[in-house]
Each structure stands twice: as C-alpha cells, then as structure tokens.
Tab-separated table of C-alpha atoms in Angstrom:
chain	number	residue	atom	x	y	z
O	1	MET	CA	106.383	73.995	91.224
O	2	THR	CA	104.242	71.369	92.930
O	3	ALA	CA	104.052	67.810	91.700
O	4	THR	CA	101.097	65.843	90.321
O	5	LEU	CA	98.640	63.671	92.206
O	6	TYR	CA	97.606	60.637	90.148
O	7	GLY	CA	94.428	58.677	90.771
O	8	LEU	CA	95.486	55.363	89.294
O	9	GLY	CA	92.849	52.810	88.297
O	10	ILE	CA	94.378	49.341	88.504
O	11	GLY	CA	91.377	47.207	87.593
O	12	PRO	CA	89.331	44.657	89.525
O	13	GLY	CA	92.023	42.135	90.404
O	14	ASP	CA	93.762	40.601	87.393
O	15	PRO	CA	97.207	42.277	87.118
O	16	GLU	CA	97.006	41.912	83.324
O	17	LEU	CA	94.053	44.328	83.279
O	18	LEU	CA	96.199	47.314	84.221
O	19	THR	CA	96.444	49.779	81.368
O	20	LEU	CA	99.777	50.598	79.740
O	21	LYS	CA	99.443	54.121	81.122
O	22	ALA	CA	98.897	52.865	84.662
O	23	VAL	CA	101.968	50.637	84.435
O	24	ARG	CA	104.095	53.506	83.117
O	25	ILE	CA	103.037	55.815	85.947
O	26	LEU	CA	103.650	53.083	88.529
O	27	ARG	CA	107.200	52.713	87.244
O	28	GLU	CA	107.896	56.447	87.102
O	29	THR	CA	106.234	57.812	90.241
O	30	PRO	CA	108.398	58.074	93.376
O	31	VAL	CA	105.569	57.899	95.939
O	32	LEU	CA	102.737	55.345	95.942
O	33	ALA	CA	99.713	55.259	98.251
O	34	TRP	CA	96.798	52.858	98.560
O	35	PRO	CA	93.968	51.899	100.945
O	36	ALA	CA	94.918	49.077	103.278
O	37	PRO	CA	93.407	47.172	106.205
O	38	LEU	CA	94.714	47.813	109.706
O	39	GLU	CA	97.181	44.982	109.138
O	40	GLY	CA	98.500	43.516	105.899
O	41	GLU	CA	99.300	44.682	102.407
O	42	GLY	CA	95.930	45.627	100.945
O	43	MET	CA	94.320	44.403	97.734
O	44	ALA	CA	95.262	47.390	95.567
O	45	ARG	CA	98.948	47.015	96.382
O	46	ALA	CA	98.807	43.264	95.761
O	47	ILE	CA	97.251	43.719	92.313
O	48	ALA	CA	99.924	46.182	91.225
O	49	ALA	CA	102.856	44.487	92.985
O	50	ALA	CA	104.492	43.061	89.861
O	51	HIS	CA	104.782	46.541	88.359
O	52	ILE	CA	106.175	48.384	91.415
O	53	PRO	CA	109.961	48.946	91.308
O	54	VAL	CA	112.006	48.671	94.478
O	55	GLY	CA	112.867	51.835	96.331
O	56	ARG	CA	109.522	53.595	96.111
O	57	ILE	CA	108.157	55.575	99.037
O	58	GLU	CA	104.978	53.728	100.017
O	59	ILE	CA	102.021	55.036	102.025
O	60	ALA	CA	99.528	52.475	103.312
O	61	ILE	CA	96.285	54.280	104.146
O	62	ARG	CA	95.235	52.177	107.133
O	63	MET	CA	91.535	51.957	107.947
O	64	GLY	CA	89.076	49.499	109.418
O	65	PHE	CA	86.728	49.227	106.395
O	66	THR	CA	83.696	49.379	108.679
O	67	VAL	CA	80.621	51.600	108.925
O	68	ASP	CA	82.632	53.859	111.264
O	69	ARG	CA	82.601	56.864	108.970
O	70	ALA	CA	84.403	59.101	111.463
O	71	GLY	CA	87.320	56.685	111.615
O	72	THR	CA	87.458	56.453	107.830
O	73	GLU	CA	87.368	60.229	107.397
O	74	ALA	CA	90.192	60.571	109.923
O	75	ALA	CA	92.268	58.041	107.953
O	76	TYR	CA	91.785	60.055	104.769
O	77	ASP	CA	92.667	63.260	106.622
O	78	ARG	CA	95.969	61.745	107.775
O	79	ALA	CA	96.743	60.341	104.337
O	80	ALA	CA	95.928	63.645	102.612
O	81	ALA	CA	98.318	65.494	104.931
O	82	ASP	CA	101.091	62.973	104.257
O	83	ILE	CA	100.514	63.052	100.491
O	84	ALA	CA	100.359	66.858	100.468
O	85	GLY	CA	103.811	66.985	102.060
O	86	HIS	CA	105.297	64.929	99.228
O	87	LEU	CA	103.506	66.921	96.529
O	88	ALA	CA	104.621	70.242	97.982
O	89	ALA	CA	108.192	68.930	98.005
O	90	GLY	CA	107.962	68.177	94.274
O	91	ARG	CA	107.395	64.437	94.437
O	92	ASP	CA	104.585	63.006	92.303
O	93	VAL	CA	102.216	60.695	94.163
O	94	ALA	CA	100.138	57.889	92.617
O	95	VAL	CA	97.173	56.607	94.606
O	96	LEU	CA	96.350	53.015	93.645
O	97	CYS	CA	92.634	52.380	93.363
O	98	GLU	CA	90.928	49.068	92.624
O	99	GLY	CA	88.714	49.303	89.568
O	100	ASP	CA	88.298	52.926	88.489
O	101	PRO	CA	89.276	55.888	90.703
O	102	PHE	CA	86.018	57.794	90.204
O	103	PHE	CA	83.660	54.796	90.320
O	104	PHE	CA	83.067	54.088	94.027
O	105	GLY	CA	86.822	54.642	94.335
O	106	SER	CA	88.712	55.531	97.498
O	107	PHE	CA	90.564	58.166	95.488
O	108	ILE	CA	87.411	60.299	95.472
O	109	TYR	CA	87.937	61.210	99.134
O	110	LEU	CA	91.566	62.206	98.614
O	111	PHE	CA	90.607	64.193	95.521
O	112	ALA	CA	88.050	66.079	97.619
O	113	ARG	CA	90.803	67.035	100.075
O	114	LEU	CA	93.626	67.781	97.637
O	115	GLY	CA	92.146	68.499	94.209
O	116	ASP	CA	91.932	72.254	94.673
O	117	ARG	CA	95.549	72.529	95.898
O	118	PHE	CA	97.570	70.355	93.512
O	119	PRO	CA	97.535	69.274	89.849
O	120	VAL	CA	95.569	66.046	89.453
O	121	GLU	CA	95.452	63.432	86.728
O	122	VAL	CA	92.984	60.548	86.837
O	123	VAL	CA	93.863	57.367	84.958
O	124	PRO	CA	90.711	55.306	84.369
O	125	GLY	CA	90.712	51.605	85.101
O	126	VAL	CA	88.606	48.563	84.266
O	127	SER	CA	85.679	48.539	86.685
O	128	SER	CA	84.428	45.404	88.393
O	129	ILE	CA	81.143	45.753	86.514
O	130	MET	CA	82.819	45.683	83.111
O	131	ALA	CA	84.967	42.756	84.256
O	132	ALA	CA	81.857	40.910	85.502
O	133	SER	CA	80.104	41.409	82.180
O	134	ALA	CA	83.128	40.002	80.342
O	135	ALA	CA	83.680	37.082	82.727
O	136	THR	CA	80.049	35.939	82.554
O	137	LEU	CA	79.798	36.571	78.784
O	138	SER	CA	76.820	38.811	79.533
O	139	PRO	CA	76.582	41.994	77.465
O	140	LEU	CA	75.367	44.639	79.882
O	141	SER	CA	73.564	46.950	77.476
O	142	ALA	CA	72.760	47.487	73.789
O	143	TRP	CA	70.610	49.667	71.550
O	144	ASP	CA	69.381	52.545	73.718
O	145	ASP	CA	69.253	50.652	77.021
O	146	GLY	CA	69.296	52.498	80.308
O	147	VAL	CA	71.542	50.903	82.917
O	148	ALA	CA	71.264	51.219	86.703
O	149	ILE	CA	74.195	50.728	89.080
O	150	ILE	CA	72.718	49.705	92.429
O	151	PRO	CA	74.505	49.102	95.752
O	152	ALA	CA	72.860	46.151	97.478
O	153	THR	CA	72.943	48.158	100.696
O	154	ARG	CA	69.920	50.158	99.507
O	155	SER	CA	66.440	49.252	100.762
O	156	GLU	CA	64.143	46.816	98.952
O	157	ALA	CA	61.926	49.670	97.831
O	158	GLU	CA	64.873	51.660	96.466
O	159	ILE	CA	66.327	48.662	94.649
O	160	ALA	CA	62.941	47.898	93.097
O	161	ALA	CA	62.473	51.516	92.010
O	162	LEU	CA	65.908	51.696	90.388
O	163	LEU	CA	65.357	48.378	88.615
O	164	GLY	CA	61.959	49.539	87.422
O	165	ALA	CA	63.468	52.588	85.756
O	166	ALA	CA	66.168	50.690	83.831
O	167	ASP	CA	66.528	48.045	81.130
O	168	ALA	CA	69.594	46.507	82.740
O	169	ALA	CA	71.299	46.700	86.105
O	170	ALA	CA	74.428	45.806	88.001
O	171	ILE	CA	73.854	45.193	91.704
O	172	MET	CA	77.075	45.551	93.676
O	173	LYS	CA	78.384	44.598	97.130
O	174	VAL	CA	75.794	41.848	97.464
O	175	GLY	CA	77.213	39.779	100.328
O	176	ARG	CA	74.807	39.463	103.250
O	177	HIS	CA	72.160	41.352	101.270
O	178	LEU	CA	71.604	38.388	98.927
O	179	PRO	CA	68.210	37.349	100.422
O	180	LYS	CA	66.878	40.904	100.076
O	181	VAL	CA	68.162	41.310	96.517
O	182	ARG	CA	66.844	37.909	95.497
O	183	ALA	CA	63.394	38.705	96.914
O	184	VAL	CA	63.203	41.908	94.869
O	185	LEU	CA	64.396	40.228	91.665
O	186	GLU	CA	61.958	37.345	92.117
O	187	ARG	CA	59.066	39.788	92.584
O	188	LEU	CA	60.030	41.535	89.368
O	189	GLY	CA	60.474	38.279	87.432
O	190	LEU	CA	64.210	38.894	86.976
O	191	TRP	CA	65.855	36.353	89.251
O	192	ASP	CA	66.074	33.604	86.620
O	193	LYS	CA	67.823	36.092	84.314
O	194	ALA	CA	70.512	36.971	86.866
O	195	ARG	CA	74.225	36.485	86.202
O	196	ILE	CA	76.042	36.170	89.507
O	197	ILE	CA	79.782	36.439	90.100
O	198	GLU	CA	81.961	36.797	93.175
O	199	ARG	CA	85.529	38.110	93.462
O	200	VAL	CA	85.721	38.996	89.781
O	201	GLY	CA	89.285	39.104	88.488
O	202	LEU	CA	90.702	37.550	91.657
O	203	PRO	CA	92.007	34.006	92.200
O	204	GLY	CA	88.789	33.082	94.033
O	205	GLN	CA	86.480	34.160	91.213
O	206	ARG	CA	83.303	32.053	90.973
O	207	ILE	CA	80.248	32.292	88.727
O	208	HIS	CA	76.944	31.079	90.201
O	209	ALA	CA	73.636	29.968	88.737
O	210	PRO	CA	70.538	31.591	90.301
O	211	ASP	CA	69.062	28.254	91.330
O	212	THR	CA	72.142	27.103	93.256
O	213	VAL	CA	73.583	30.168	94.979
O	214	THR	CA	72.947	30.340	98.723
O	215	GLU	CA	75.475	32.892	99.971
O	216	LEU	CA	77.933	35.411	98.588
O	217	PRO	CA	80.857	37.459	99.890
O	218	TYR	CA	80.831	41.258	99.961
O	219	PHE	CA	82.700	41.497	96.645
O	220	SER	CA	79.918	40.051	94.501
O	221	ILE	CA	77.940	41.413	91.580
O	222	ILE	CA	74.593	40.450	90.075
O	223	LEU	CA	73.887	41.489	86.482
O	224	VAL	CA	70.337	41.446	85.119
O	225	HIS	CA	68.737	42.500	81.860
O	226	ARG	CA	65.013	42.876	81.439
O	227	ARG	CA	65.105	41.180	78.010
O	228	GLY	CA	67.333	38.404	79.277
O	229	GLN	CA	69.890	39.093	76.543
O	230	ALA	CA	70.951	42.608	75.568
O	231	TRP	CA	70.862	41.950	71.827
O	232	LEU	CA	67.199	40.869	71.730
C-alpha cells in the first residue's frame, strides 16, 4: 500500500498561525519537502522549524525563483521523482507550502505530477490575503460583495477590468509594479482607500499609508474596497 502525500498549508509567516492539524502532521510524517532557493533554508521550512522533530528526511526543492519557467518545471520534475520514491516505499510525505497549498501554492505543481498516482490530502492554511486583512483591521468583504484576487503582474488594462467587476480586491505581489498599480487605482478613485502591507506575518511586516509609500518588496499586498469600508 502506498503512502499519503500531504499538501501542508503553514500560513503566511507567523509560526503561531499553523493549524493544529498541520502541526500534528509535521510531527508524524517521516519525510518533509518544501520549496527553497538555490542556497539557504527557504521560508516555508523556517516558518515550520519549531514544529519539526529531529531525524526527519528532508527534501529541499531547489529553484531559482525567476521567470525561467523551464528551470522551475525541471525542479518540480526532480522533486516529484524523489517524493514518488518515498511514497512508493510506504513513507508519507508532507510538502510545506506558505499560505494555502491550493492558493498560488507551489504544491499545485507537485499535485499535478503525483495526484493521479498516490493518495493526497490537502491541509488548508491561512492565506496571506486573510492575514493582511486581519493585520490592517480591514474587513475584505461583507453583504454580497464580489472580491477579485489580482496579481500585480497583470497589465494595467487587465487590473482595471478586474477591479471594475468587483466590490473589493486584493492585489498581490506588488513590488516593482507599485507605480502601475497606483496609477490604475488613482484613475478609479480607489488609491486613497488602499490598505498596504508588506511581508505580512513576517518579522519585517510593515503597514503603509497611501500618501507615504514609495516602494514595496515583492511580498506586498494592497487591499481596496469600493465603499471604503466593507460594512457600509
């Protein structure tokens, strides 16, 4: 009998935001895997570190985190082959994923390679968007609001169209796209309503006011609501 592949959501950065189920699986599973840079530990592993017992088999999925899609796909191919070997040998494997495994999660690409061959269980985690809403005390939606999740990498026209079709939005991965995102929000009269946060849940977390922010790192989120406040 083959073992189980777990997609383990470990939240946006604060180790206390791991669920009880995620902690239990971390303690029980013999093999752990996570995305990692070419050198160093990797954020997912660092978040979960306090809950990882000694003696676990650990697989760092090394990749460059660049636009080189071929290199990234090759890294997932190698990791899937390694993980498959453990599963076939009867060893459960938990893949650590920042935020939620199925919300822009790296686990998606391993699931695509292994999900039809092995039993899979996905453990949801606190997403960065939910953490940003809590940290900025900004309810994201109420009543019958429609909410758009928008990567800042999209074009100005696409961002504007998605914002136009929603009552509220979370714009992710802002970073160097801040000038473009700001221009769209200003055109739509939404910039002064923006709640801006970088590195949510991490030691470097910072909340910015729209009139003072000049630059942001990649891990930044802008929340906006057309009514200003969701309860209005």
